[in-house]
């Protein structure tokens, strides 16, 4: 995830520490304009991090009207109402099962590196806008 964000050219990428967190040889094509960054948990209305999300998105997009409030979801992940296809549900895995430990280790490492890079580099750009930054950082700490 952070590899793709890095290609927007919003950070200096001039230190060995930052480059190590990225660890890619992709081209960087600096983009003009601002980026609104959010974490998917901010879409859950009961999370403190979501309390200003609609307003902040509206401001970022310079909308002339208010966005509707976030709605509660029915279930999360594989319990979610969006997965109605029983055949597709059978192909789901539980990443916490022991057989997926090697994959989980890779994903956790990538999550930790992404969170560090987002906190220490990406969010420091004046072109990166985050709704409720303190709560956003708490969410990143869970990665």
Short mmCIF file of C-alpha atoms in Angstrom, two decimals:
data_model
loop_
_atom_site.label_atom_id
_atom_site.label_comp_id
_atom_site.label_asym_id
_atom_site.label_seq_id
_atom_site.Cartn_x
_atom_site.Cartn_y
_atom_site.Cartn_z
CA UNK A 1 0.00 0.00 0.00
CA UNK A 2 2.67 2.50 1.00
CA UNK A 3 4.69 1.65 -2.10
CA UNK A 4 1.90 2.99 -4.28
CA UNK A 5 1.50 6.11 -2.14
CA UNK A 6 5.25 6.76 -2.36
CA UNK A 7 5.04 6.98 -6.12
CA UNK A 8 2.99 10.17 -5.75
CA UNK A 9 6.23 11.95 -4.83
CA UNK A 10 4.93 13.63 -1.67
CA UNK A 11 7.99 12.84 0.46
CA UNK A 12 11.67 13.70 0.00
CA UNK A 13 12.93 10.09 -0.23
CA UNK A 14 16.40 11.34 0.58
CA UNK A 15 17.29 9.28 3.64
CA UNK A 16 18.37 5.66 3.90
CA UNK A 17 15.71 5.14 6.60
CA UNK A 18 12.85 6.19 4.34
CA UNK A 19 14.17 4.27 1.37
CA UNK A 20 14.55 1.13 3.50
CA UNK A 21 10.88 1.34 4.56
CA UNK A 22 9.89 1.58 0.92
CA UNK A 23 12.29 -1.00 -0.48
CA UNK A 24 11.16 -0.66 -4.06
CA UNK A 25 12.75 0.42 -7.28
CA UNK A 26 9.60 1.87 -8.78
CA UNK A 27 9.66 5.14 -10.64
CA UNK A 28 8.44 8.19 -8.80
CA UNK A 29 6.24 10.59 -10.72
CA UNK A 30 5.50 13.58 -8.48
CA UNK A 31 1.82 14.50 -8.67
CA UNK A 32 0.40 17.95 -8.20
CA UNK A 33 -2.49 18.42 -5.85
CA UNK A 34 -3.39 17.16 -2.45
CA UNK A 35 -4.16 13.64 -1.23
CA UNK A 36 -6.91 12.80 1.27
CA UNK A 37 -5.75 9.81 3.28
CA UNK A 38 -8.03 7.72 5.45
CA UNK A 39 -7.96 4.33 7.10
CA UNK A 40 -10.85 1.97 6.36
CA UNK A 41 -11.84 1.80 10.06
CA UNK A 42 -12.75 5.47 9.83
CA UNK A 43 -15.83 4.36 7.88
CA UNK A 44 -17.23 2.66 10.98
CA UNK A 45 -19.50 5.24 12.63
CA UNK A 46 -18.84 4.17 16.22
CA UNK A 47 -15.08 4.76 15.86
CA UNK A 48 -13.89 8.06 17.30
CA UNK A 49 -11.81 8.54 14.18
CA UNK A 50 -14.95 8.80 12.05
CA UNK A 51 -16.62 11.67 13.90
CA UNK A 52 -15.29 14.37 11.53
CA UNK A 53 -14.75 12.26 8.42
CA UNK A 54 -17.78 13.39 6.41
CA UNK A 55 -17.12 17.04 7.20
CA UNK A 56 -13.41 16.74 6.36
CA UNK A 57 -14.10 15.00 3.06
CA UNK A 58 -16.65 17.66 2.19
CA UNK A 59 -14.13 20.41 2.98
CA UNK A 60 -11.36 18.65 1.06
CA UNK A 61 -13.56 18.33 -2.02
CA UNK A 62 -14.95 21.84 -1.55
CA UNK A 63 -18.49 20.52 -1.68
CA UNK A 64 -21.33 23.00 -1.39
CA UNK A 65 -23.49 20.54 0.56
CA UNK A 66 -23.12 18.23 3.54
CA UNK A 67 -22.46 14.56 3.03
CA UNK A 68 -24.87 12.12 4.58
CA UNK A 69 -23.74 10.65 7.91
CA UNK A 70 -22.00 7.28 7.88
CA UNK A 71 -24.37 4.35 8.24
CA UNK A 72 -23.89 1.32 10.44
CA UNK A 73 -22.95 -1.87 8.64
CA UNK A 74 -24.35 -5.31 9.16
CA UNK A 75 -21.38 -7.47 10.03
CA UNK A 76 -17.74 -7.05 9.13
CA UNK A 77 -15.43 -8.97 6.84
CA UNK A 78 -16.87 -12.32 5.84
CA UNK A 79 -19.97 -11.58 7.94
CA UNK A 80 -20.70 -8.51 5.87
CA UNK A 81 -23.93 -8.25 3.98
CA UNK A 82 -21.97 -7.51 0.80
CA UNK A 83 -20.89 -11.14 0.50
CA UNK A 84 -24.05 -12.91 -0.55
CA UNK A 85 -22.46 -15.54 -2.81
CA UNK A 86 -22.15 -18.71 -0.70
CA UNK A 87 -19.74 -20.30 -3.19
CA UNK A 88 -17.40 -17.31 -2.92
CA UNK A 89 -17.65 -17.42 0.88
CA UNK A 90 -16.35 -21.01 0.84
CA UNK A 91 -13.09 -19.75 -0.68
CA UNK A 92 -12.48 -17.29 2.18
CA UNK A 93 -9.63 -18.05 4.56
CA UNK A 94 -9.13 -17.18 8.21
CA UNK A 95 -5.75 -15.49 8.20
CA UNK A 96 -5.40 -16.39 11.91
CA UNK A 97 -5.31 -20.14 11.16
CA UNK A 98 -1.88 -21.66 11.82
CA UNK A 99 -1.50 -22.77 8.22
CA UNK A 100 -1.35 -19.11 7.17
CA UNK A 101 1.33 -18.08 9.69
CA UNK A 102 4.02 -17.43 7.03
CA UNK A 103 1.66 -15.21 5.06
CA UNK A 104 0.49 -13.45 8.22
CA UNK A 105 4.12 -12.69 9.17
CA UNK A 106 4.74 -11.05 5.79
CA UNK A 107 1.51 -9.04 6.01
CA UNK A 108 2.26 -7.87 9.56
CA UNK A 109 5.77 -6.75 8.54
CA UNK A 110 4.37 -4.87 5.54
CA UNK A 111 1.72 -3.26 7.75
CA UNK A 112 4.31 -2.13 10.28
CA UNK A 113 6.54 -0.67 7.56
CA UNK A 114 3.59 1.06 5.91
CA UNK A 115 2.43 2.56 9.22
CA UNK A 116 5.92 3.84 10.01
CA UNK A 117 6.36 5.38 6.58
CA UNK A 118 2.92 6.99 6.61
CA UNK A 119 3.50 8.46 10.10
CA UNK A 120 7.11 9.53 9.71
CA UNK A 121 7.11 10.72 6.11
CA UNK A 122 3.84 10.80 4.18
CA UNK A 123 1.71 12.62 6.77
CA UNK A 124 4.38 15.32 7.11
CA UNK A 125 3.74 16.50 3.57
CA UNK A 126 1.59 19.61 3.34
CA UNK A 127 -0.11 17.90 0.40
CA UNK A 128 -1.43 15.04 2.56
CA UNK A 129 -4.70 15.66 4.39
CA UNK A 130 -5.87 13.31 7.14
CA UNK A 131 -9.17 13.48 8.98
CA UNK A 132 -8.77 13.51 12.77
CA UNK A 133 -4.98 12.92 12.72
CA UNK A 134 -4.65 11.84 16.37
CA UNK A 135 -7.26 9.12 15.94
CA UNK A 136 -5.82 8.18 12.54
CA UNK A 137 -2.44 7.59 14.20
CA UNK A 138 -4.08 5.32 16.78
CA UNK A 139 -5.49 3.26 13.93
CA UNK A 140 -2.06 3.01 12.29
CA UNK A 141 -0.65 1.74 15.59
CA UNK A 142 -2.87 -1.33 15.14
CA UNK A 143 -1.24 -2.23 11.85
#
